[in-house]
Tab-separated table of C-alpha atoms in Angstrom:
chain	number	residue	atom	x	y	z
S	221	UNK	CA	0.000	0.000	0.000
S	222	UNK	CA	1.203	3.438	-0.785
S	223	UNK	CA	0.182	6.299	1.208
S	224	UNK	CA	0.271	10.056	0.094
S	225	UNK	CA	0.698	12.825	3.071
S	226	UNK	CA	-0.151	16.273	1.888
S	227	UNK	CA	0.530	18.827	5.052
S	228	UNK	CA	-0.466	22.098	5.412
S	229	UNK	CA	0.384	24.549	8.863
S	230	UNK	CA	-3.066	26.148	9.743
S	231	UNK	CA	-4.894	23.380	10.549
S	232	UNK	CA	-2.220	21.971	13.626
S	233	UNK	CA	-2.850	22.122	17.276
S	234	UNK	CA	-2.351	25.712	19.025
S	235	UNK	CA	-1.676	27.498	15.637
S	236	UNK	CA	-4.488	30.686	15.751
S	237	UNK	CA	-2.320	33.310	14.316
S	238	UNK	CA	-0.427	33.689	11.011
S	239	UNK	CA	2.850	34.730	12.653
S	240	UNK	CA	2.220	31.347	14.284
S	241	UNK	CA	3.218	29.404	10.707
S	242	UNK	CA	5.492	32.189	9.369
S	243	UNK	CA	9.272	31.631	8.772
S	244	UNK	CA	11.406	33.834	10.169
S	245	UNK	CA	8.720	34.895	12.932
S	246	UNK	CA	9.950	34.369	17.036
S	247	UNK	CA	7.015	31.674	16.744
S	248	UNK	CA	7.520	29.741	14.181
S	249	UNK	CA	9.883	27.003	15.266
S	250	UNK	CA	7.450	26.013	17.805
S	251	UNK	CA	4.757	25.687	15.581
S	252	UNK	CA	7.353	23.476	13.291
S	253	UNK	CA	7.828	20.883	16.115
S	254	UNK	CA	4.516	20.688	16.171
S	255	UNK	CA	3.903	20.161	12.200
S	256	UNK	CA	6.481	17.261	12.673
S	257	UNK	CA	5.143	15.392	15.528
S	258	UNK	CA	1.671	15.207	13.980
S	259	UNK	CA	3.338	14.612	10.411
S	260	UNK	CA	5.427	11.707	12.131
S	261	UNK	CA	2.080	10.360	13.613
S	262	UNK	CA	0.304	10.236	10.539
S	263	UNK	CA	3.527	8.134	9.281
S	264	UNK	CA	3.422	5.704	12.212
S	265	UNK	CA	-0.013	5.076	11.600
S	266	UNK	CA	0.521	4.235	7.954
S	267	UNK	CA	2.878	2.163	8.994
S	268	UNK	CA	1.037	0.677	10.951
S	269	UNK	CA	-1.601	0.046	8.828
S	270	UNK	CA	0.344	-1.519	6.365
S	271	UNK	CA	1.771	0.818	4.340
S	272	UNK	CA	4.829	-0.123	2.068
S	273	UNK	CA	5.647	3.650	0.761
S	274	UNK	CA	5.328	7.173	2.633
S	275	UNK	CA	5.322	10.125	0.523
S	276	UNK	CA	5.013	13.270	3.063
S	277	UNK	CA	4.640	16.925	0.269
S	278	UNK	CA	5.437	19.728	2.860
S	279	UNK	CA	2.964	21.290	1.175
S	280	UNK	CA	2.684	24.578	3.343
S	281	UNK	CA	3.963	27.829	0.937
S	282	UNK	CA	5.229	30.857	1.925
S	283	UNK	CA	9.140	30.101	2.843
S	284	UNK	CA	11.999	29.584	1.488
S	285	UNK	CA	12.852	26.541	3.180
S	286	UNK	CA	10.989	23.508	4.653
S	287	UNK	CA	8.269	23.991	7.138
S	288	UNK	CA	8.730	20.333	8.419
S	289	UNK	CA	11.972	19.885	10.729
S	290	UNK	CA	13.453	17.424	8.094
S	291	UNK	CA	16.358	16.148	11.039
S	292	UNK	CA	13.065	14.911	13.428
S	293	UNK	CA	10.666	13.659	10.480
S	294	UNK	CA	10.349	9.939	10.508
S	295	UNK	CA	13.130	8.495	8.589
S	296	UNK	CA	10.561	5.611	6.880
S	297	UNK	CA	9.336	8.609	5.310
S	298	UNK	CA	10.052	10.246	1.619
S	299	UNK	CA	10.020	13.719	1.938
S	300	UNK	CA	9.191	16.074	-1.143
S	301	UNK	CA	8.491	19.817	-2.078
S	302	UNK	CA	5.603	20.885	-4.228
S	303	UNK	CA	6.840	20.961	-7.606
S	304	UNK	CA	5.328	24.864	-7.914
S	305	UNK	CA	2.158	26.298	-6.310
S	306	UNK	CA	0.279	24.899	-9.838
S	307	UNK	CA	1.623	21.637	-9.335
S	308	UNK	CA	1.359	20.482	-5.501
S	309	UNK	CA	0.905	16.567	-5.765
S	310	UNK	CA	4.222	16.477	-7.493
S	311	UNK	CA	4.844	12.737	-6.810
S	312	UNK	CA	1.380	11.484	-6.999
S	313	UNK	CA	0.037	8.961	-9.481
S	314	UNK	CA	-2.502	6.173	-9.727
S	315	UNK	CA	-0.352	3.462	-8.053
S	316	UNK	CA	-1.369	5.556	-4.330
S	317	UNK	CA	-3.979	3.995	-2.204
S	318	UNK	CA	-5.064	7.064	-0.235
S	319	UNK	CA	-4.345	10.816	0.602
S	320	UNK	CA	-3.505	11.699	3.777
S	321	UNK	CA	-4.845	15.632	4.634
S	322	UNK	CA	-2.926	16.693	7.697
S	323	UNK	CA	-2.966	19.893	9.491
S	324	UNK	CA	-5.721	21.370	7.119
S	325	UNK	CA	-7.908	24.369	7.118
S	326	UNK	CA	-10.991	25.752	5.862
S	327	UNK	CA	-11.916	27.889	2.991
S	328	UNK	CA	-12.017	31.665	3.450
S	329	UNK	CA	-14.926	33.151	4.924
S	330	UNK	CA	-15.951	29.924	7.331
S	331	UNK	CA	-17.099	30.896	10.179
S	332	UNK	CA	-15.852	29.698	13.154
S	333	UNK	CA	-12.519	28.745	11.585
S	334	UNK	CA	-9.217	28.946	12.176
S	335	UNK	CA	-7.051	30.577	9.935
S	336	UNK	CA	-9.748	29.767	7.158
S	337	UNK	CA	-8.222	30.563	3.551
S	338	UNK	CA	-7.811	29.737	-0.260
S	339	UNK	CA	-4.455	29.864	-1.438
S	340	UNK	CA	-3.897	33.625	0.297
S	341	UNK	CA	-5.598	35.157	2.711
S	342	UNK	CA	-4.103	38.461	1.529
S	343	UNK	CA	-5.104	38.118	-2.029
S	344	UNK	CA	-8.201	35.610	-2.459
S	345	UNK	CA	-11.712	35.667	-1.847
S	346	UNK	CA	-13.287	33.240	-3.199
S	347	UNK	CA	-11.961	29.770	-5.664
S	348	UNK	CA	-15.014	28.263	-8.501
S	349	UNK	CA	-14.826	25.218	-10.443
S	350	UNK	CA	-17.889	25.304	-12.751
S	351	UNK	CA	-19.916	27.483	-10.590
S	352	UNK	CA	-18.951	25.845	-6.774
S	353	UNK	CA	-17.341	27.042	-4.478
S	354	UNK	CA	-14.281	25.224	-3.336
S	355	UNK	CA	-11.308	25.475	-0.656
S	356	UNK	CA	-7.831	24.000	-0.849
S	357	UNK	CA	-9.875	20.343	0.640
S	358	UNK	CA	-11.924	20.264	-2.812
S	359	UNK	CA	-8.880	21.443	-5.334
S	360	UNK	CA	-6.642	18.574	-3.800
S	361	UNK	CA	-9.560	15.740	-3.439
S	362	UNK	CA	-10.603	16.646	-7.027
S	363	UNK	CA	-6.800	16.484	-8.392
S	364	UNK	CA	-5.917	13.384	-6.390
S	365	UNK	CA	-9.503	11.983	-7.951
S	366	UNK	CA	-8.138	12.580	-11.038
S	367	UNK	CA	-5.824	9.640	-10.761
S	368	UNK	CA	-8.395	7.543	-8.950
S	369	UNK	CA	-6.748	8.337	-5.591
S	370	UNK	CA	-9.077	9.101	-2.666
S	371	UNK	CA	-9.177	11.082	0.405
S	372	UNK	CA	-8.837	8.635	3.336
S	373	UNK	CA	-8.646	11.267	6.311
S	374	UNK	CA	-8.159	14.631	7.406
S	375	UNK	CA	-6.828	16.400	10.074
S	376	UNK	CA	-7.245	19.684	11.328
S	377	UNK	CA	-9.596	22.280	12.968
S	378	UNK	CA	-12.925	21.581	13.038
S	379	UNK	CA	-14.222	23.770	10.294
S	380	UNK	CA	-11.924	22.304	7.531
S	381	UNK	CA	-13.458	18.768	9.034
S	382	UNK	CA	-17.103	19.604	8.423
S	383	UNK	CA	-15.935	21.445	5.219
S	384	UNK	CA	-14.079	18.422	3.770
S	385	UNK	CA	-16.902	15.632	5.296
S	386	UNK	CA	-19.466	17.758	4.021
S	387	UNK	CA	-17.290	17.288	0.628
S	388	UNK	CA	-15.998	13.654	0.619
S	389	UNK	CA	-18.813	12.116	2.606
S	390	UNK	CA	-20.121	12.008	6.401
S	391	UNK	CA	-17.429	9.364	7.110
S	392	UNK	CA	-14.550	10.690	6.055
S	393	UNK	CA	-12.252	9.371	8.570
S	394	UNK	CA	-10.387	12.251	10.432
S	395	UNK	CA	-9.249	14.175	13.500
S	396	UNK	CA	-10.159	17.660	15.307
S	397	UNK	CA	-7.367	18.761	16.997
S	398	UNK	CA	-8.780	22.130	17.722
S	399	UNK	CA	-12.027	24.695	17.682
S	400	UNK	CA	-12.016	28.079	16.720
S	401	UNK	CA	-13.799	30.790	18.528
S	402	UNK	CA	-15.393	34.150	17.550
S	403	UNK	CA	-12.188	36.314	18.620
S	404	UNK	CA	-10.126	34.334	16.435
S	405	UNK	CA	-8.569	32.164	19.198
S	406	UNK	CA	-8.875	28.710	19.932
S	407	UNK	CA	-9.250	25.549	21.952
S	408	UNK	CA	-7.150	22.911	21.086
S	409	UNK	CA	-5.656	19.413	22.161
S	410	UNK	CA	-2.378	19.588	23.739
S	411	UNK	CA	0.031	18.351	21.007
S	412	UNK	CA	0.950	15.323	22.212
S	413	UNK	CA	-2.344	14.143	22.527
S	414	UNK	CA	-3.200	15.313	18.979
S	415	UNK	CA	-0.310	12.990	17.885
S	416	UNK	CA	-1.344	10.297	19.845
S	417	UNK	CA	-5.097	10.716	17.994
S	418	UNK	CA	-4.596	11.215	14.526
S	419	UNK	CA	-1.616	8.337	14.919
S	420	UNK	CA	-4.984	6.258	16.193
S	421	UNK	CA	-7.401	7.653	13.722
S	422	UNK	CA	-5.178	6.954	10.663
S	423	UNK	CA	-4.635	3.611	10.956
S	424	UNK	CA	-8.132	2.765	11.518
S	425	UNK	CA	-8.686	5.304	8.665
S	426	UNK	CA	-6.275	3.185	5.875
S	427	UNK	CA	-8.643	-0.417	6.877
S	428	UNK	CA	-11.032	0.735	4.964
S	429	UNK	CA	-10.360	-0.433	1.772
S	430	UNK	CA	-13.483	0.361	-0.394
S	431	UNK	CA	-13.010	5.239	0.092
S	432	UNK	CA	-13.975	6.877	-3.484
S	433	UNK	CA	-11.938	9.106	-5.460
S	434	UNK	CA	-13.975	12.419	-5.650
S	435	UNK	CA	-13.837	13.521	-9.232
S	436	UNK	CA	-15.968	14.995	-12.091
S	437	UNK	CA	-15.098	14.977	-15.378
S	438	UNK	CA	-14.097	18.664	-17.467
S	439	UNK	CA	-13.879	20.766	-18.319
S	440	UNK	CA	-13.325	23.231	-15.689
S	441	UNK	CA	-14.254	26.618	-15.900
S	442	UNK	CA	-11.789	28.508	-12.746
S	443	UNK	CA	-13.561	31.810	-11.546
S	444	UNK	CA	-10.811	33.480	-8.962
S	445	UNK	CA	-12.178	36.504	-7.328
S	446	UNK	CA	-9.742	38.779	-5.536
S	447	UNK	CA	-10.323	41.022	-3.098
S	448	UNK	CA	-8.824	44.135	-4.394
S	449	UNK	CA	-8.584	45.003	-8.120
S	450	UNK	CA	-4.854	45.213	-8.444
S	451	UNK	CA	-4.705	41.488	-7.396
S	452	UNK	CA	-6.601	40.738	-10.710
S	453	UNK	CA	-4.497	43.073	-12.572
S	454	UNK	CA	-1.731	40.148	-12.124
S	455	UNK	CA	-3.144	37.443	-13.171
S	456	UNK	CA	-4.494	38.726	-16.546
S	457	UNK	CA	-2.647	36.881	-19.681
S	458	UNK	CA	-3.910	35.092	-23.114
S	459	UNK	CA	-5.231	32.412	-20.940
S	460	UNK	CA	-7.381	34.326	-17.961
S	461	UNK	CA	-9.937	36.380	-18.780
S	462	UNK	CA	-11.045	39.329	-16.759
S	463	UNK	CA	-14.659	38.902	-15.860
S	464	UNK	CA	-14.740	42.411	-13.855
S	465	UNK	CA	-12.229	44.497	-11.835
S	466	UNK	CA	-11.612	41.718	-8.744
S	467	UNK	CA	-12.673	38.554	-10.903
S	468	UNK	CA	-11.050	36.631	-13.498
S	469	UNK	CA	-11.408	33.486	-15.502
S	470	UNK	CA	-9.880	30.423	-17.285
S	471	UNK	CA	-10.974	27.317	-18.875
S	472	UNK	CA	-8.889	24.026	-18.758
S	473	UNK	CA	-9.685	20.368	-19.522
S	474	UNK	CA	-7.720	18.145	-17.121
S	475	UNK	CA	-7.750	18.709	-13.403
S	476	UNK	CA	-4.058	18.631	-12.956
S	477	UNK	CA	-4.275	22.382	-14.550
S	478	UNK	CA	-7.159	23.334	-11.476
S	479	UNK	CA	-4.661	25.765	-10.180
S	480	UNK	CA	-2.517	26.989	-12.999
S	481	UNK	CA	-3.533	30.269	-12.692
């Protein structure tokens, strides 16, 4: 069995602010330890489970280095690098069994969520594939689908968990390692016991055996709408169109192009 582990930063235990999962902030190795430990858990539970091959993406963008602290990550693992922000799931192909979401969050504008974003919080408002809405859950199931890989399990606060089961189905196996409150804070699992779960909750997750890919066939009309008009202005080219001032547009036929914008 070969296992896929896509990470992200937002959705880990104690993370509430974006200095939090910033390189070169006072915060940020913390937060890194933390990354790793529930990475490494997600391994051990593949492992576990019966898993022959462990791809971790340190998917998280932003730096110039890794987020994950390489030196602790656990050495059965094969670490990797998004190929570019347009091509995330570098590695993955149809021999995978599963994708592995870990340390997830929800789209922009959820309420009640933690660091809730799509692609930048800065820059985005609001991500479209043929008229639906979708956060970074729905643009990696739907790529992964595209090779007939499925989303096994999730981790992460518990707005990207009701986003992604309300996605991928009711029993999408996964963990909530914290809740978000009106301020912007959070309550959250003490790290080590939000290893000690999603270790737990992904090997149960990887017995079953019978998960769907989620997928729809194209072609795929992208709406992007910014949030300021000069964030359009950059994205304009022979391939985007410009639907108005703070929304653009592009049409591709294969999924792996979803984000190559």
């Amino acid at each position: 069995m070969k296992v896929y582990i896509l990470t992200d930063m937002e959705g880990i235990s104690l993370a509430y602010h974006w200095d939090h999962v910033k390189e070169g902030t006072p915060y940020y190795r913390n937060y890194q330890n933390i990354l790793t430990n529930e990475v490494n858990a997600a391994v051990e539970g593949a492992l576990a489970a019966g898993a022959s091959t462990v791809i971790v993406n340190d998917g998280h963008g932003g730096g110039s280095d890794y987020n994950l602290l390489w030196e602790k990550l656990h050495s059965s693992a094969i670490l990797e690098k998004p190929g570019s922000s347009t091509n995330i799931l570098t590695s993955l192909d149809e021999s995978f069994h599963a994708l592995l979401l870990v340390g997830y969050h929800a789209m922009e504008g959820t309420p009640l969520a933690v660091m809730p974003h799509t692609q930048s919080h800065v820059k985005w408002k609001s991500y479209e594939i043929c008229g639906q809405v979708y956060g970074e859950i729905g643009q990696m199931a739907l790529i992964a689908g595209d090779y007939g890989v499925p989303v096994a399990y999730i981790s992460g606060d518990l707005a990207a968990v009701q986003e992604a089961r309300q996605l991928l189905g009711p029993d999408l196996p996964n963990t909530v390692v914290k809740w978000g409150h009106p301020n912007g804070k959070v309550r959250s699992l003490h790290p080590e016991q939000s290893a000690r779960q999603i270790r737990a909750d992904v090997e149960r997750a990887l017995q079953f055996k019978d998960r769907k890919p989620f997928y729809f066939p194209g072609p795929y009309e992208i709406t992007v709408r910014l949030k300021e008009p000069q964030f359009a202005d950059e994205y304009v080219s022979k391939d985007i169109r410009r639907v108005d001032e703070v929304t653009i547009s592009k049409t591709v036929n294969s999924a792996q192009y979803i984000l190559d914008l």
